[in-house]
Short mmCIF file of C-alpha atoms (C1' of nucleotides) in Angstrom, two decimals:
data_model
loop_
_atom_site.label_atom_id
_atom_site.label_comp_id
_atom_site.label_asym_id
_atom_site.label_seq_id
_atom_site.Cartn_x
_atom_site.Cartn_y
_atom_site.Cartn_z
CA MET A 1 -107.10 -251.07 207.00
CA GLU A 2 -106.99 -247.96 205.97
CA VAL A 3 -109.11 -247.04 203.51
CA ASN A 4 -108.69 -243.68 203.92
CA ALA A 5 -110.24 -241.41 202.06
CA GLY A 6 -107.92 -240.12 199.88
CA GLY A 7 -108.57 -242.56 197.42
CA VAL A 8 -106.32 -245.13 198.25
CA ILE A 9 -107.22 -248.59 198.27
CA ALA A 10 -105.35 -250.59 200.52
CA TYR A 11 -104.72 -254.10 200.44
CA ILE A 12 -106.38 -254.83 203.41
CA SER A 13 -105.13 -257.58 204.99
CA SER A 14 -104.18 -257.75 208.22
CA SER A 15 -101.52 -257.50 210.21
CA SER A 16 -98.60 -258.66 209.38
CA SER A 17 -96.20 -259.53 211.32
CA ALA A 18 -93.91 -261.81 210.33
CA SER A 19 -94.75 -265.07 210.63
CA SER A 20 -95.55 -266.69 207.66
CA PRO A 21 -92.66 -267.26 205.70
CA ALA A 22 -92.81 -267.89 202.38
CA SER A 23 -94.64 -270.42 201.16
CA CYS A 24 -96.28 -268.95 198.65
CA HIS A 25 -95.48 -268.41 195.41
CA SER A 26 -96.52 -270.65 193.13
CA GLU A 27 -96.42 -268.86 190.29
CA GLY A 28 -97.00 -271.01 187.97
CA SER A 29 -100.05 -270.81 187.52
CA GLU A 30 -101.48 -268.18 188.12
CA ASN A 31 -104.54 -267.93 188.68
CA SER A 32 -104.52 -264.93 189.41
CA PHE A 33 -106.27 -263.90 192.01
CA GLN A 34 -107.40 -266.18 194.19
CA SER A 35 -110.66 -266.11 193.99
CA SER A 36 -111.84 -263.13 194.57
CA PHE A 37 -111.82 -260.52 196.65
CA SER A 38 -114.38 -261.31 198.66
CA SER A 39 -113.37 -260.25 201.62
CA VAL A 40 -112.70 -257.08 201.26
CA PRO A 41 -113.38 -255.25 204.11
CA SER A 42 -116.45 -255.05 204.25
CA SER A 43 -116.84 -254.64 207.38
CA PRO A 44 -114.21 -253.17 208.46
CA ASN A 45 -113.46 -253.50 211.23
CA SER A 46 -112.79 -255.93 212.33
CA SER A 47 -109.79 -255.20 212.81
CA ASN A 48 -108.63 -258.09 213.17
CA SER A 49 -108.35 -259.94 210.66
CA ASP A 50 -106.36 -262.41 211.41
CA THR A 51 -103.22 -262.18 211.76
CA ASN A 52 -101.39 -262.18 209.10
CA GLY A 53 -103.63 -261.78 207.08
CA ASN A 54 -103.47 -263.72 204.67
CA PRO A 55 -106.39 -263.82 203.49
CA LYS A 56 -106.12 -264.96 200.71
CA ASN A 57 -108.68 -263.98 199.22
CA GLY A 58 -110.08 -261.35 199.90
CA ASP A 59 -108.25 -258.85 199.10
CA LEU A 60 -107.78 -257.13 196.39
CA SER A 61 -104.94 -258.70 195.66
CA ASN A 62 -105.58 -258.77 192.44
CA ILE A 63 -105.62 -255.74 191.35
CA GLU A 64 -102.47 -256.04 190.14
CA GLY A 65 -102.74 -256.01 186.79
CA ILE A 66 -104.79 -253.34 186.68
CA LEU A 67 -102.70 -251.14 187.93
CA LYS A 68 -100.43 -250.23 185.55
CA ASN A 69 -101.80 -249.28 182.53
CA ASP A 70 -102.79 -246.10 182.12
CA GLN A 71 -101.03 -243.36 182.85
CA ILE A 72 -100.81 -241.36 185.49
CA ASP A 73 -102.09 -238.34 186.09
CA CYS A 74 -99.44 -236.32 186.72
CA SER A 75 -96.98 -236.12 184.37
CA ILE A 76 -97.00 -237.23 181.14
CA LYS A 77 -99.54 -239.06 179.64
CA THR A 78 -98.11 -240.65 176.91
CA SER A 79 -100.47 -242.99 176.48
CA LYS A 80 -102.41 -243.51 173.73
CA SER A 81 -104.47 -246.15 173.96
CA SER A 82 -104.19 -247.43 177.16
CA ALA A 83 -106.74 -249.09 178.75
CA PRO A 84 -108.98 -247.32 180.77
CA GLY A 85 -107.96 -247.26 184.13
CA MET A 86 -104.39 -247.81 184.61
CA THR A 87 -101.71 -245.29 184.62
CA LYS A 88 -98.34 -244.77 185.84
CA SER A 89 -97.01 -241.52 186.60
CA HIS A 90 -93.82 -240.68 185.44
CA SER A 91 -92.74 -240.36 188.85
CA GLY A 92 -93.19 -243.93 189.19
CA VAL A 93 -96.40 -244.03 191.04
CA THR A 94 -98.73 -246.65 189.82
CA LYS A 95 -102.35 -245.87 189.74
CA PHE A 96 -105.33 -247.60 188.54
CA SER A 97 -108.36 -245.64 187.79
CA GLY A 98 -107.30 -243.03 190.17
CA MET A 99 -106.32 -245.49 192.78
CA VAL A 100 -102.75 -245.52 193.96
CA LEU A 101 -101.28 -248.92 194.48
CA LEU A 102 -99.24 -249.57 197.54
CA CYS A 103 -96.17 -251.63 198.21
CA LYS A 104 -97.12 -254.99 199.58
CA VAL A 105 -94.10 -255.01 201.78
CA CYS A 106 -94.15 -251.64 203.49
CA GLY A 107 -97.24 -249.85 202.33
CA ASP A 108 -95.39 -247.05 200.60
CA VAL A 109 -96.51 -246.05 197.15
CA ALA A 110 -95.68 -248.78 194.66
CA SER A 111 -93.61 -247.91 191.62
CA GLY A 112 -94.61 -251.01 189.74
CA PHE A 113 -94.87 -254.76 189.81
CA HIS A 114 -91.50 -256.01 190.93
CA TYR A 115 -90.44 -259.59 191.48
CA GLY A 116 -94.02 -260.64 191.39
CA VAL A 117 -95.65 -258.09 193.65
CA HIS A 118 -96.45 -254.43 193.66
CA ALA A 119 -93.57 -252.80 195.44
CA CYS A 120 -91.95 -249.44 196.03
CA GLU A 121 -88.49 -248.57 194.73
CA GLY A 122 -87.04 -249.08 198.15
CA CYS A 123 -88.28 -252.60 198.69
CA LYS A 124 -87.51 -253.46 195.09
CA GLY A 125 -83.91 -252.39 195.50
CA PHE A 126 -83.63 -253.99 198.90
CA PHE A 127 -84.89 -257.30 197.61
CA ARG A 128 -82.64 -257.13 194.56
CA ARG A 129 -79.57 -256.53 196.67
CA SER A 130 -80.56 -259.26 199.05
CA ILE A 131 -80.83 -261.97 196.46
CA GLN A 132 -78.00 -260.79 194.27
CA GLN A 133 -75.51 -260.82 197.04
CA ASN A 134 -77.23 -263.49 198.98
CA ILE A 135 -76.89 -261.38 202.06
CA GLN A 136 -77.43 -262.91 205.46
CA TYR A 137 -78.89 -260.21 207.64
CA LYS A 138 -78.24 -259.84 211.30
CA LYS A 139 -80.74 -261.51 213.49
CA CYS A 140 -83.76 -259.48 214.53
CA LEU A 141 -83.32 -257.92 217.92
CA LYS A 142 -86.93 -258.44 218.82
CA ASN A 143 -89.19 -261.31 218.03
CA GLU A 144 -88.53 -261.64 214.38
CA ASN A 145 -91.87 -260.34 213.56
CA CYS A 146 -91.36 -256.63 213.29
CA SER A 147 -94.08 -254.90 211.38
CA ILE A 148 -92.71 -253.38 208.22
CA MET A 149 -93.97 -249.97 207.31
CA ARG A 150 -92.61 -247.14 205.30
CA MET A 151 -91.37 -245.31 208.30
CA ASN A 152 -89.58 -248.13 209.94
CA ARG A 153 -88.70 -250.43 207.09
CA ASN A 154 -85.02 -249.84 207.55
CA ARG A 155 -84.97 -250.78 211.20
CA CYS A 156 -84.79 -254.52 210.81
CA GLN A 157 -83.38 -255.98 207.63
CA GLN A 158 -84.08 -259.54 208.58
CA CYS A 159 -87.76 -258.89 209.08
CA ARG A 160 -87.92 -256.75 205.95
CA PHE A 161 -86.48 -259.49 203.84
CA LYS A 162 -88.75 -262.02 205.45
CA LYS A 163 -91.70 -259.83 204.65
CA CYS A 164 -90.58 -259.56 201.07
CA LEU A 165 -90.61 -263.32 200.78
CA SER A 166 -93.87 -263.72 202.60
CA VAL A 167 -95.72 -261.40 200.30
CA GLY A 168 -94.41 -263.39 197.39
CA MET A 169 -91.37 -261.60 196.04
CA SER A 170 -89.33 -263.97 193.97
CA ARG A 171 -87.08 -263.95 191.02
CA ASP A 172 -89.32 -266.55 189.53
CA ALA A 173 -92.32 -264.34 189.70
CA VAL A 174 -90.92 -261.68 187.47
CA ARG A 175 -93.14 -260.40 184.72
CA PHE A 176 -91.79 -258.58 181.74
CA GLY A 177 -93.45 -256.76 178.98
CA ARG A 178 -96.71 -255.02 178.92
CA ILE A 179 -99.69 -256.14 180.88
CA PRO A 180 -102.15 -258.14 178.84
CA LYS A 181 -105.35 -256.32 178.21
CA ARG A 182 -107.49 -259.02 179.51
CA LYS A 183 -105.67 -259.00 182.70
CA LYS A 184 -106.00 -255.33 183.05
CA GLN A 185 -109.58 -255.51 182.34
CA ARG A 186 -110.08 -258.16 184.83
CA MET A 187 -108.31 -256.20 187.43
CA LEU A 188 -110.28 -253.20 186.74
CA ILE A 189 -113.45 -255.03 187.24
CA GLU A 190 -112.29 -256.61 190.41
CA MET A 191 -111.08 -253.36 191.68
CA GLN A 192 -114.25 -251.65 190.99
CA SER A 193 -116.29 -254.23 192.74
CA ALA A 194 -113.93 -254.11 195.65
CA MET A 195 -114.31 -250.41 195.85
CA LYS A 196 -117.95 -250.68 195.66
CA THR A 197 -118.01 -253.08 198.48
CA MET A 198 -115.85 -250.87 200.48
CA MET A 199 -117.85 -247.86 199.92
CA ASN A 200 -121.02 -249.46 200.83
CA SER A 201 -119.83 -250.86 203.95
CA GLN A 202 -117.73 -248.14 205.13
CA PHE A 203 -118.04 -244.69 204.79
CA SER A 204 -120.54 -244.41 202.39
CA GLY A 205 -119.82 -241.13 201.68
CA HIS A 206 -116.64 -239.83 200.89
CA LEU A 207 -114.09 -240.85 198.52
CA GLN A 208 -112.03 -238.50 196.81
CA ASN A 209 -109.87 -239.00 194.01
CA ASP A 210 -107.44 -241.54 194.48
CA THR A 211 -107.85 -244.65 196.17
CA LEU A 212 -105.10 -246.59 197.58
CA VAL A 213 -104.69 -250.11 197.37
CA GLU A 214 -102.58 -251.34 199.99
CA HIS A 215 -102.29 -254.75 200.90
CA HIS A 216 -99.96 -255.71 203.24
CA GLU A 217 -99.56 -258.88 204.19
CA GLN A 218 -101.66 -260.78 202.42
CA THR A 219 -99.35 -263.08 202.16
CA ALA A 220 -98.32 -263.89 199.18
CA LEU A 221 -100.44 -264.64 196.68
CA PRO A 222 -98.30 -265.89 194.56
CA ALA A 223 -97.84 -263.46 192.45
CA GLN A 224 -98.72 -264.28 189.46
CA GLU A 225 -99.99 -262.07 187.44
CA GLN A 226 -101.53 -264.18 185.44
CA LEU A 227 -103.62 -262.69 183.79
CA MET B 1 -93.17 -285.01 180.62
CA GLU B 2 -95.88 -284.28 182.22
CA VAL B 3 -98.90 -284.33 180.74
CA ASN B 4 -100.76 -282.68 183.06
CA ALA B 5 -104.10 -282.62 183.05
CA GLY B 6 -105.14 -279.51 182.14
CA GLY B 7 -105.22 -280.28 178.69
CA VAL B 8 -101.97 -279.44 177.54
CA ILE B 9 -100.11 -281.44 175.23
CA ALA B 10 -96.58 -281.25 175.52
CA TYR B 11 -94.03 -281.81 173.06
CA ILE B 12 -92.57 -284.50 174.68
CA SER B 13 -89.29 -284.72 173.71
CA SER B 14 -86.51 -285.30 175.64
CA SER B 15 -85.12 -283.91 178.38
CA SER B 16 -83.95 -280.99 177.99
CA SER B 17 -82.09 -279.69 180.21
CA ALA B 18 -79.23 -278.80 179.00
CA SER B 19 -77.69 -281.38 177.52
CA SER B 20 -79.09 -282.18 174.52
CA PRO B 21 -78.57 -279.63 172.20
CA ALA B 22 -80.41 -279.86 169.38
CA SER B 23 -81.76 -282.90 168.70
CA CYS B 24 -85.06 -282.30 168.12
CA HIS B 25 -86.28 -280.22 165.75
CA SER B 26 -87.11 -281.30 162.65
CA GLU B 27 -89.26 -278.87 161.72
CA GLY B 28 -87.95 -277.22 159.08
CA SER B 29 -90.69 -276.32 157.79
CA GLU B 30 -93.53 -277.56 158.71
CA ASN B 31 -94.08 -280.33 160.33
CA SER B 32 -94.24 -279.45 163.33
CA PHE B 33 -94.19 -281.88 165.76
CA GLN B 34 -91.56 -284.08 165.79
CA SER B 35 -92.67 -287.17 165.58
CA SER B 36 -94.46 -287.99 168.06
CA PHE B 37 -96.30 -286.98 170.63
CA SER B 38 -96.73 -289.82 172.23
CA SER B 39 -97.81 -288.89 175.25
CA VAL B 40 -100.29 -286.53 175.02
CA PRO B 41 -103.00 -286.51 177.37
CA SER B 42 -105.89 -287.81 176.32
CA SER B 43 -108.94 -287.14 175.67
CA PRO B 44 -110.01 -284.31 176.27
CA ASN B 45 -112.58 -284.22 177.51
CA SER B 46 -115.00 -283.70 175.94
CA SER B 47 -116.78 -281.58 177.50
CA ASN B 48 -115.16 -279.32 176.87
CA SER B 49 -115.42 -277.64 174.26
CA ASP B 50 -113.13 -275.77 175.41
CA THR B 51 -113.53 -272.66 175.65
CA ASN B 52 -114.56 -271.82 172.75
CA GLY B 53 -115.80 -274.46 171.51
CA ASN B 54 -113.89 -275.88 169.35
CA PRO B 55 -114.92 -278.99 168.59
CA LYS B 56 -112.50 -281.10 168.21
CA ASN B 57 -113.70 -283.11 165.80
CA GLY B 58 -111.92 -284.68 163.86
CA ASP B 59 -111.49 -283.49 161.05
CA LEU B 60 -108.54 -283.59 160.02
CA SER B 61 -108.41 -281.17 157.85
CA ASN B 62 -107.05 -278.75 159.65
CA ILE B 63 -104.70 -279.24 162.19
CA GLU B 64 -102.23 -276.86 162.14
CA GLY B 65 -104.36 -274.58 161.34
CA ILE B 66 -106.20 -275.76 163.82
CA LEU B 67 -104.36 -274.50 166.31
CA LYS B 68 -104.91 -271.16 165.97
CA ASN B 69 -108.27 -270.31 165.58
CA ASP B 70 -110.30 -270.24 168.34
CA GLN B 71 -110.04 -267.63 170.42
CA ILE B 72 -109.99 -267.17 173.66
CA ASP B 73 -112.49 -266.58 175.79
CA CYS B 74 -111.92 -263.52 177.14
CA SER B 75 -111.84 -260.87 175.01
CA ILE B 76 -112.64 -260.71 171.69
CA LYS B 77 -113.36 -263.38 169.57
CA THR B 78 -112.50 -262.39 166.37
CA SER B 79 -112.57 -265.41 164.78
CA LYS B 80 -114.73 -266.25 162.20
CA SER B 81 -114.16 -269.09 160.26
CA SER B 82 -111.99 -271.42 161.63
CA ALA B 83 -111.81 -274.81 160.78
CA PRO B 84 -112.68 -277.29 163.09
CA GLY B 85 -109.88 -278.10 165.15
CA MET B 86 -107.46 -275.39 165.10
CA THR B 87 -108.01 -272.19 166.63
CA LYS B 88 -106.19 -269.29 167.86
CA SER B 89 -107.32 -267.13 170.43
CA HIS B 90 -107.17 -263.73 169.83
CA SER B 91 -104.87 -263.45 172.49
CA GLY B 92 -102.50 -265.33 170.51
CA VAL B 93 -102.76 -268.70 172.05
CA THR B 94 -102.58 -271.43 169.57
CA LYS B 95 -104.80 -274.35 170.09
CA PHE B 96 -105.44 -277.44 168.21
CA SER B 97 -108.55 -279.23 168.85
CA GLY B 98 -108.63 -277.88 172.26
CA MET B 99 -104.99 -278.49 172.86
CA VAL B 100 -102.76 -275.59 173.60
CA LEU B 101 -99.43 -275.66 171.85
CA LEU B 102 -96.37 -274.78 173.79
CA CYS B 103 -93.23 -272.89 172.91
CA LYS B 104 -90.46 -275.25 172.01
CA VAL B 105 -87.94 -272.99 173.59
CA CYS B 106 -89.38 -272.21 177.01
CA GLY B 107 -92.60 -274.17 177.32
CA ASP B 108 -94.81 -271.10 177.60
CA VAL B 109 -97.95 -270.99 175.52
CA ALA B 110 -97.09 -270.63 171.84
CA SER B 111 -98.59 -267.78 169.88
CA GLY B 112 -97.88 -269.38 166.54
CA PHE B 113 -95.25 -270.87 164.31
CA HIS B 114 -92.36 -268.45 164.31
CA TYR B 115 -89.04 -268.81 162.55
CA GLY B 116 -89.75 -272.44 161.97
CA VAL B 117 -91.01 -273.58 165.34
CA HIS B 118 -93.97 -273.06 167.60
CA ALA B 119 -92.93 -270.29 169.91
CA CYS B 120 -94.31 -267.80 172.38
CA GLU B 121 -94.26 -264.07 171.77
CA GLY B 122 -91.36 -263.68 174.11
CA CYS B 123 -89.05 -266.14 172.41
CA LYS B 124 -90.17 -264.90 169.02
CA GLY B 125 -89.22 -261.35 169.92
CA PHE B 126 -86.02 -262.42 171.59
CA PHE B 127 -84.92 -264.39 168.56
CA ARG B 128 -85.87 -261.59 166.20
CA ARG B 129 -83.85 -259.07 168.15
CA SER B 130 -80.94 -261.43 168.41
CA ILE B 131 -80.61 -261.99 164.71
CA GLN B 132 -81.54 -258.51 163.62
CA GLN B 133 -78.92 -256.88 165.69
CA ASN B 134 -76.61 -259.79 165.63
CA ILE B 135 -76.21 -259.48 169.34
CA GLN B 136 -73.39 -261.24 171.09
CA TYR B 137 -74.67 -262.13 174.50
CA LYS B 138 -72.59 -262.22 177.59
CA LYS B 139 -71.18 -265.56 178.39
CA CYS B 140 -73.25 -267.83 180.57
CA LEU B 141 -72.26 -267.60 184.19
CA LYS B 142 -72.86 -271.27 184.75
CA ASN B 143 -72.15 -274.14 182.47
CA GLU B 144 -73.73 -272.89 179.34
CA ASN B 145 -76.47 -275.34 179.60
CA CYS B 146 -79.10 -273.52 181.62
CA SER B 147 -82.54 -275.02 181.30
CA ILE B 148 -84.85 -272.55 179.66
CA MET B 149 -88.33 -272.32 181.11
CA ARG B 150 -90.94 -269.63 181.23
CA MET B 151 -89.96 -268.59 184.68
CA ASN B 152 -86.27 -268.28 184.12
CA ARG B 153 -85.96 -267.65 180.43
CA ASN B 154 -84.66 -264.14 181.01
CA ARG B 155 -81.86 -265.18 183.30
CA CYS B 156 -79.37 -266.29 180.69
CA GLN B 157 -79.53 -264.79 177.23
CA GLN B 158 -76.73 -266.86 175.84
CA CYS B 159 -78.42 -270.11 176.79
CA ARG B 160 -81.79 -268.85 175.63
CA PHE B 161 -80.43 -268.02 172.21
CA LYS B 162 -78.65 -271.31 172.07
CA LYS B 163 -81.87 -273.07 172.87
CA CYS B 164 -83.66 -271.15 170.14
CA LEU B 165 -81.15 -272.39 167.63
CA SER B 166 -81.16 -275.90 168.97
CA VAL B 167 -84.87 -276.31 168.62
CA GLY B 168 -84.58 -275.09 165.08
CA MET B 169 -85.38 -271.42 164.99
CA SER B 170 -84.06 -269.87 161.85
CA ARG B 171 -84.80 -267.05 159.56
CA ASP B 172 -84.79 -269.52 156.78
CA ALA B 173 -87.51 -271.59 158.29
CA VAL B 174 -90.11 -268.90 157.94
CA ARG B 175 -93.48 -269.87 156.62
CA PHE B 176 -95.92 -267.33 155.41
CA GLY B 177 -99.54 -267.43 154.66
CA ARG B 178 -102.06 -269.89 155.73
CA ILE B 179 -101.23 -273.40 156.48
CA PRO B 180 -101.66 -275.76 153.60
CA LYS B 181 -104.44 -278.22 154.03
CA ARG B 182 -102.27 -281.18 153.66
CA LYS B 183 -100.07 -280.05 156.39
CA LYS B 184 -102.92 -279.43 158.67
CA GLN B 185 -104.23 -282.78 157.97
CA ARG B 186 -100.95 -284.32 158.72
CA MET B 187 -100.76 -282.51 161.99
CA LEU B 188 -104.17 -283.44 162.99
CA ILE B 189 -103.50 -287.04 162.41
CA GLU B 190 -100.34 -286.96 164.38
CA MET B 191 -101.99 -285.18 167.13
CA GLN B 192 -104.87 -287.50 167.34
CA SER B 193 -102.73 -290.54 167.49
CA ALA B 194 -100.62 -288.93 170.08
CA MET B 195 -103.64 -288.16 172.10
CA LYS B 196 -104.89 -291.60 171.79
CA THR B 197 -101.67 -292.98 172.99
CA MET B 198 -101.64 -290.79 175.91
CA MET B 199 -105.05 -291.51 176.89
CA ASN B 200 -104.51 -295.09 176.96
CA SER B 201 -101.39 -295.03 178.82
CA GLN B 202 -101.85 -292.27 181.16
CA PHE B 203 -104.49 -290.88 183.06
CA SER B 204 -107.44 -292.00 181.66
CA GLY B 205 -109.62 -289.97 183.37
CA HIS B 206 -109.35 -286.52 183.77
CA LEU B 207 -108.71 -283.90 181.44
CA GLN B 208 -110.06 -280.68 181.44
CA ASN B 209 -110.28 -278.49 178.66
CA ASP B 210 -107.24 -277.80 176.90
CA THR B 211 -104.43 -279.93 176.33
CA LEU B 212 -101.04 -278.62 176.16
CA VAL B 213 -98.49 -279.63 173.89
CA GLU B 214 -95.29 -278.85 175.21
CA HIS B 215 -92.14 -279.92 174.10
CA HIS B 216 -89.14 -280.17 175.78
CA GLU B 217 -88.76 -279.99 179.14
CA GLN B 218 -91.96 -279.57 180.10
CA THR B 219 -91.23 -278.84 183.21
CA ALA B 220 -92.50 -275.87 183.34
CA LEU B 221 -95.77 -275.54 182.30
CA PRO B 222 -96.69 -274.03 185.11
CA ALA B 223 -97.81 -270.98 185.19
CA GLN B 224 -98.67 -269.46 182.33
CA GLU B 225 -101.12 -267.19 182.43
CA GLN B 226 -102.72 -268.61 179.88
CA LEU B 227 -104.93 -267.07 178.21
"C1'" DA C 1 -110.75 -263.05 151.31
"C1'" DA C 2 -108.80 -265.48 154.95
"C1'" DA C 3 -105.07 -267.23 157.54
"C1'" DT C 4 -100.58 -266.47 159.45
"C1'" DC C 5 -96.40 -264.69 160.43
"C1'" DA C 6 -92.18 -261.06 160.42
"C1'" DG C 7 -91.43 -256.83 162.28
"C1'" DG C 8 -92.33 -252.73 164.64
"C1'" DT C 9 -94.17 -250.41 168.81
"C1'" DC C 10 -94.06 -249.16 173.23
"C1'" DA C 11 -95.93 -250.43 178.02
"C1'" DC C 12 -93.24 -252.23 181.74
"C1'" DC C 13 -89.63 -254.12 184.53
"C1'" DA C 14 -84.62 -255.89 186.21
"C1'" DG C 15 -80.48 -253.88 187.26
"C1'" DG C 16 -77.02 -250.47 187.59
"C1'" DT C 17 -75.84 -245.80 189.45
"C1'" DC C 18 -74.76 -242.64 192.74
"C1'" DA C 19 -76.12 -238.77 195.85
"C1'" DA C 20 -77.58 -238.71 200.41
"C1'" DT D 1 -77.06 -248.82 202.70
"C1'" DT D 2 -80.87 -246.86 200.75
"C1'" DG D 3 -83.81 -245.59 197.07
"C1'" DA D 4 -84.78 -242.16 193.03
"C1'" DC D 5 -83.44 -242.37 188.31
"C1'" DC D 6 -81.78 -244.15 184.09
"C1'" DT D 7 -80.76 -247.68 180.70
"C1'" DG D 8 -81.31 -251.89 178.42
"C1'" DG D 9 -84.19 -255.31 177.67
"C1'" DT D 10 -88.86 -258.02 177.38
"C1'" DG D 11 -93.09 -259.29 175.38
"C1'" DA D 12 -98.33 -258.12 174.31
"C1'" DC D 13 -100.30 -256.12 170.35
"C1'" DC D 14 -100.70 -254.24 165.89
"C1'" DT D 15 -99.74 -253.73 160.99
"C1'" DG D 16 -98.34 -255.06 156.61
"C1'" DA D 17 -96.76 -258.84 153.71
"C1'" DT D 18 -97.30 -263.40 151.96
"C1'" DT D 19 -99.56 -267.60 150.70
"C1'" DT D 20 -103.51 -270.47 149.92
#
DNA sequence: AAATCAGGTCACCAGGTCAA
DNA sequence: TTGACCTGGTGACCTGATTT
């Protein structure tokens, strides 16, 4: 977990590793978030968290929707209406109420909701190429459970692709069009409560501007945006 | 068909998949459901009230209309009047006596009666763009009979457009203004009998709130974000 | 006036590109 | 191969028109 101060909320889940394959994805329904975020870190610590984390729940997974609406700070703000909270910078960074969303696969800054999960341009492109060409990657040289992070995401393609699937990336989970207001709203609320929880439990004190939502692992929550 | 519980009534028609081209559709103008619904779920439950309360009631007076009035829960409820029975959420979901109507093209939740058939915002927009710009889509990469469902409706434009036409979408089928009482009544009656049938035959027991009326394929009802 | 839909808008994303 | 950018859609909402 990171919750670092900078204002990043991270999907907190745990570790990652590879194990859980896919499974997920149900899409269909959506539900959106599982239930809630309950778990958010409250206590941090724990470090542990299970392994993979999957928490299902807990996490902020949901945030999703939220994320994108508004604009971003940086560049342009074209927005007009936009809901409160969400923004996307023109650079592609997705923020929600000042919080930067992270790629569920590698933890880098997410550029949007791709193939059903918040992902960075790199993982988006990697996943696209993988499914388009139905590439069979070389077997992992280690234990097939390499941790995938921004810095080392290109070291093991097999594990990266596996991670993509485990966090729920799927062609079936694609969402087009703008994010429904209700969804955004819902996310915002969830996010806020998650933040609150975090703040209380952790550092009480400092948060700066942006918060990062990471996630990691979390396995897949299916994606759905649902609204 | 599925009739799944959730309260969805599906247009039950045939199979869909690819083969049957048109077939259905009668619509032309109004009528909306083909003939039958036979299978609709059943009773709703009562309890329900669905979300909003719409009472189902019986009145026939309104059916079609019925569908759209209610509103959804979430956000706003703009509604005001509404006849008993039909409601539309403000989100655009069309409901009839607690039943959610589905898009005849892809099975997603319908936002209304567009170009002669109940359709979702996505298929409505897709069809509009197709005819306005007279777009010639790229040839289907498969057999030109892709099944069109919410999850994969964006995979093959040619087949999606074909499906739109086969279920009866047409610029000439446009209906403006409020739904005539007689029509609503007619719909209500059909719907009720369909429901009755379903209830008897199928699950008797559980239904939740809304019923979905799908149509074709059904298959997919899945996800939807519903509301 | 109220109900409903065609169209327009524009937030957002899949995919294609191409320098690195 | 990767991933930052760009382009062509997609679809949630909104507005104006139409009908009862």
